mmCIF file with all atom_site columns, C-alpha atoms in Angstrom:
data_model
loop_
_atom_site.group_PDB
_atom_site.id
_atom_site.type_symbol
_atom_site.label_atom_id
_atom_site.label_alt_id
_atom_site.label_comp_id
_atom_site.label_asym_id
_atom_site.label_entity_id
_atom_site.label_seq_id
_atom_site.pdbx_PDB_ins_code
_atom_site.Cartn_x
_atom_site.Cartn_y
_atom_site.Cartn_z
_atom_site.occupancy
_atom_site.B_iso_or_equiv
_atom_site.pdbx_formal_charge
_atom_site.auth_seq_id
_atom_site.auth_comp_id
_atom_site.auth_asym_id
_atom_site.auth_atom_id
_atom_site.pdbx_PDB_model_num
ATOM 1  C CA . MET A 1 1  ? -23.273 5.944   94.695  1.00 0.00 ? 319 MET A CA 1
ATOM 2  C CA . LYS A 1 2  ? -22.630 5.690   98.529  1.00 0.00 ? 320 LYS A CA 1
ATOM 3  C CA . LYS A 1 3  ? -26.106 6.981   99.265  1.00 0.00 ? 321 LYS A CA 1
ATOM 4  C CA . ILE A 1 4  ? -27.602 4.295   97.005  1.00 0.00 ? 322 ILE A CA 1
ATOM 5  C CA . LEU A 1 5  ? -25.684 1.603   98.658  1.00 0.00 ? 323 LEU A CA 1
ATOM 6  C CA . LYS A 1 6  ? -26.653 2.858   102.085 1.00 0.00 ? 324 LYS A CA 1
ATOM 7  C CA . PHE A 1 7  ? -30.482 2.962   101.055 1.00 0.00 ? 325 PHE A CA 1
ATOM 8  C CA . GLY A 1 8  ? -30.243 -0.554  99.746  1.00 0.00 ? 326 GLY A CA 1
ATOM 9  C CA . LEU A 1 9  ? -28.681 -1.889  102.791 1.00 0.00 ? 327 LEU A CA 1
ATOM 10 C CA . GLY A 1 10 ? -31.178 -0.154  104.915 1.00 0.00 ? 328 GLY A CA 1
ATOM 11 C CA . VAL A 1 11 ? -34.077 -1.709  102.843 1.00 0.00 ? 329 VAL A CA 1
ATOM 12 C CA . VAL A 1 12 ? -32.365 -5.215  103.055 1.00 0.00 ? 330 VAL A CA 1
ATOM 13 C CA . ALA A 1 13 ? -32.029 -4.651  107.015 1.00 0.00 ? 331 ALA A CA 1
ATOM 14 C CA . SER A 1 14 ? -35.480 -3.592  107.299 1.00 0.00 ? 332 SER A CA 1
ATOM 15 C CA . ALA A 1 15 ? -36.843 -6.550  105.391 1.00 0.00 ? 333 ALA A CA 1
ATOM 16 C CA . ALA A 1 16 ? -34.673 -8.847  107.485 1.00 0.00 ? 334 ALA A CA 1
ATOM 17 C CA . ALA A 1 17 ? -36.013 -7.434  110.777 1.00 0.00 ? 335 ALA A CA 1
ATOM 18 C CA . ALA A 1 18 ? -39.712 -7.617  109.597 1.00 0.00 ? 336 ALA A CA 1
ATOM 19 C CA . HIS A 1 19 ? -39.122 -11.123 108.571 1.00 0.00 ? 337 HIS A CA 1
ATOM 20 C CA . VAL A 1 20 ? -37.647 -12.086 111.894 1.00 0.00 ? 338 VAL A CA 1
ATOM 21 C CA . VAL A 1 21 ? -40.479 -10.310 113.844 1.00 0.00 ? 339 VAL A CA 1
ATOM 22 C CA . TYR A 1 22 ? -43.001 -11.890 111.684 1.00 0.00 ? 340 TYR A CA 1
ATOM 23 C CA . HIS A 1 23 ? -41.973 -15.531 112.132 1.00 0.00 ? 341 HIS A CA 1
ATOM 24 C CA . GLY A 1 24 ? -41.450 -14.763 115.885 1.00 0.00 ? 342 GLY A CA 1
ATOM 25 C CA . TYR A 1 25 ? -45.099 -13.767 116.130 1.00 0.00 ? 343 TYR A CA 1
ATOM 26 C CA . LYS A 1 26 ? -46.260 -16.706 114.155 1.00 0.00 ? 344 LYS A CA 1
ATOM 27 C CA . THR A 1 27 ? -44.179 -19.155 116.399 1.00 0.00 ? 345 THR A CA 1
ATOM 28 C CA . MET A 1 28 ? -45.774 -17.465 119.588 1.00 0.00 ? 346 MET A CA 1
ATOM 29 C CA . GLU A 1 29 ? -49.074 -17.872 118.094 1.00 0.00 ? 347 GLU A CA 1
ATOM 30 C CA . GLU A 1 30 ? -48.842 -21.594 117.341 1.00 0.00 ? 348 GLU A CA 1
ATOM 31 C CA . ASN A 1 31 ? -47.352 -22.248 120.722 1.00 0.00 ? 349 ASN A CA 1
ATOM 32 C CA . LEU A 1 32 ? -50.383 -20.368 122.429 1.00 0.00 ? 350 LEU A CA 1
ATOM 33 C CA . LEU A 1 33 ? -52.694 -22.393 120.318 1.00 0.00 ? 351 LEU A CA 1
ATOM 34 C CA . ARG A 1 34 ? -50.882 -25.728 121.200 1.00 0.00 ? 352 ARG A CA 1
ATOM 35 C CA . GLU A 1 35 ? -51.025 -24.827 124.858 1.00 0.00 ? 353 GLU A CA 1
ATOM 36 C CA . LEU A 1 36 ? -54.721 -23.879 124.640 1.00 0.00 ? 354 LEU A CA 1
ATOM 37 C CA . THR A 1 37 ? -55.491 -27.220 122.895 1.00 0.00 ? 355 THR A CA 1
ATOM 38 C CA . ASP A 1 38 ? -53.500 -29.323 125.459 1.00 0.00 ? 356 ASP A CA 1
ATOM 39 C CA . THR A 1 39 ? -55.365 -27.701 128.145 1.00 0.00 ? 357 THR A CA 1
ATOM 40 C CA . ALA A 1 40 ? -58.731 -28.542 126.476 1.00 0.00 ? 358 ALA A CA 1
ATOM 41 C CA . ARG A 1 41 ? -57.570 -32.265 125.979 1.00 0.00 ? 359 ARG A CA 1
ATOM 42 C CA . GLN A 1 42 ? -56.614 -32.300 129.780 1.00 0.00 ? 360 GLN A CA 1
ATOM 43 C CA . HIS A 1 43 ? -59.984 -30.878 130.717 1.00 0.00 ? 361 HIS A CA 1
ATOM 44 C CA . PHE A 1 44 ? -61.719 -33.529 128.938 1.00 0.00 ? 362 PHE A CA 1
ATOM 45 C CA . SER A 1 45 ? -59.289 -36.562 129.520 1.00 0.00 ? 363 SER A CA 1
ATOM 46 C CA . SER A 1 46 ? -62.133 -38.476 131.318 1.00 0.00 ? 364 SER A CA 1
ATOM 47 C CA . ARG A 1 47 ? -63.849 -38.679 127.729 1.00 0.00 ? 365 ARG A CA 1
ATOM 48 C CA . GLN A 1 48 ? -62.772 -40.374 124.643 1.00 0.00 ? 366 GLN A CA 1
ATOM 49 C CA . ILE A 1 49 ? -61.902 -37.315 122.522 1.00 0.00 ? 367 ILE A CA 1
ATOM 50 C CA . ASP A 1 50 ? -62.608 -37.601 118.808 1.00 0.00 ? 368 ASP A CA 1
ATOM 51 C CA . ALA A 1 51 ? -61.892 -34.008 117.665 1.00 0.00 ? 369 ALA A CA 1
ATOM 52 C CA . VAL A 1 52 ? -60.928 -30.616 119.473 1.00 0.00 ? 370 VAL A CA 1
ATOM 53 C CA . TRP A 1 53 ? -60.855 -27.170 117.838 1.00 0.00 ? 371 TRP A CA 1
ATOM 54 C CA . ILE A 1 54 ? -59.914 -23.793 119.101 1.00 0.00 ? 372 ILE A CA 1
ATOM 55 C CA . PHE A 1 55 ? -60.672 -20.657 116.977 1.00 0.00 ? 373 PHE A CA 1
ATOM 56 C CA . GLU A 1 56 ? -57.508 -18.869 116.030 1.00 0.00 ? 374 GLU A CA 1
ATOM 57 C CA . GLU A 1 57 ? -58.988 -15.222 116.941 1.00 0.00 ? 375 GLU A CA 1
ATOM 58 C CA . PRO A 1 58 ? -60.004 -14.482 120.370 1.00 0.00 ? 376 PRO A CA 1
ATOM 59 C CA . LYS A 1 59 ? -63.687 -13.647 120.797 1.00 0.00 ? 377 LYS A CA 1
ATOM 60 C CA . GLN A 1 60 ? -62.850 -10.913 123.236 1.00 0.00 ? 378 GLN A CA 1
ATOM 61 C CA . GLY A 1 61 ? -59.765 -10.021 125.193 1.00 0.00 ? 379 GLY A CA 1
ATOM 62 C CA . ALA A 1 62 ? -58.027 -13.196 125.924 1.00 0.00 ? 380 ALA A CA 1
ATOM 63 C CA . TYR A 1 63 ? -61.078 -15.650 125.657 1.00 0.00 ? 381 TYR A CA 1
ATOM 64 C CA . PHE A 1 64 ? -60.830 -18.034 122.874 1.00 0.00 ? 382 PHE A CA 1
ATOM 65 C CA . GLU A 1 65 ? -63.707 -20.241 121.887 1.00 0.00 ? 383 GLU A CA 1
ATOM 66 C CA . GLY A 1 66 ? -63.430 -23.935 121.029 1.00 0.00 ? 384 GLY A CA 1
ATOM 67 C CA . GLY A 1 67 ? -65.170 -27.213 121.144 1.00 0.00 ? 385 GLY A CA 1
ATOM 68 C CA . VAL A 1 68 ? -64.512 -30.926 121.783 1.00 0.00 ? 386 VAL A CA 1
ATOM 69 C CA . VAL A 1 69 ? -66.316 -33.700 119.846 1.00 0.00 ? 387 VAL A CA 1
ATOM 70 C CA . SER A 1 70 ? -66.535 -36.863 122.121 1.00 0.00 ? 388 SER A CA 1
ATOM 71 C CA . GLY A 1 71 ? -68.575 -39.979 120.770 1.00 0.00 ? 389 GLY A CA 1
ATOM 72 C CA . ASP A 1 72 ? -72.292 -38.595 120.182 1.00 0.00 ? 390 ASP A CA 1
ATOM 73 C CA . HIS A 1 73 ? -71.791 -35.433 122.129 1.00 0.00 ? 391 HIS A CA 1
ATOM 74 C CA . ALA A 1 74 ? -70.137 -31.998 121.278 1.00 0.00 ? 392 ALA A CA 1
ATOM 75 C CA . VAL A 1 75 ? -69.199 -29.465 124.013 1.00 0.00 ? 393 VAL A CA 1
ATOM 76 C CA . MET A 1 76 ? -68.538 -25.800 123.246 1.00 0.00 ? 394 MET A CA 1
ATOM 77 C CA . PHE A 1 77 ? -66.391 -23.854 125.637 1.00 0.00 ? 395 PHE A CA 1
ATOM 78 C CA . GLN A 1 78 ? -64.401 -20.729 126.365 1.00 0.00 ? 396 GLN A CA 1
ATOM 79 C CA . ILE A 1 79 ? -60.749 -20.777 127.477 1.00 0.00 ? 397 ILE A CA 1
ATOM 80 C CA . ASN A 1 80 ? -58.879 -17.925 129.054 1.00 0.00 ? 398 ASN A CA 1
ATOM 81 C CA . ALA A 1 81 ? -55.367 -17.634 127.391 1.00 0.00 ? 399 ALA A CA 1
ATOM 82 C CA . GLN A 1 82 ? -53.989 -15.956 130.439 1.00 0.00 ? 400 GLN A CA 1
ATOM 83 C CA . THR A 1 83 ? -55.303 -18.077 133.129 1.00 0.00 ? 401 THR A CA 1
ATOM 84 C CA . LEU A 1 84 ? -56.075 -21.381 131.035 1.00 0.00 ? 402 LEU A CA 1
ATOM 85 C CA . GLU A 1 85 ? -59.235 -21.455 132.689 1.00 0.00 ? 403 GLU A CA 1
ATOM 86 C CA . LEU A 1 86 ? -61.745 -23.260 130.682 1.00 0.00 ? 404 LEU A CA 1
ATOM 87 C CA . LEU A 1 87 ? -65.606 -22.655 130.878 1.00 0.00 ? 405 LEU A CA 1
ATOM 88 C CA . GLU A 1 88 ? -68.102 -25.150 129.273 1.00 0.00 ? 406 GLU A CA 1
ATOM 89 C CA . ILE A 1 89 ? -70.692 -23.135 127.573 1.00 0.00 ? 407 ILE A CA 1
ATOM 90 C CA . LYS A 1 90 ? -73.101 -25.958 126.411 1.00 0.00 ? 408 LYS A CA 1
ATOM 91 C CA . GLU A 1 91 ? -73.287 -29.632 125.433 1.00 0.00 ? 409 GLU A CA 1
ATOM 92 C CA . VAL A 1 92 ? -75.198 -30.862 122.320 1.00 0.00 ? 410 VAL A CA 1
ATOM 93 C CA . ALA A 1 93 ? -76.178 -34.351 121.437 1.00 0.00 ? 411 ALA A CA 1
ATOM 94 C CA . LEU A 1 94 ? -75.307 -35.155 117.884 1.00 0.00 ? 412 LEU A CA 1
#
């Protein structure tokens, strides 16, 4: 009986630890995307911003792709998550 109880407690403890790790990772991911979005908004602050988006998965390494819609133009960019350096790729008239 003690073995079953110990096994059950081990399963519950493992599930609780996995739950904490998962939610910690999701919080970190949300904070990173919020920081990247804020950096993009600051970079394009001279324009009236209608929409900003950043893809959740990095394209390569720490480089995320995103874009900004401002009036009748859309600007696509890459942003480095480590240095918060933004590189404008191209601007398209809508």
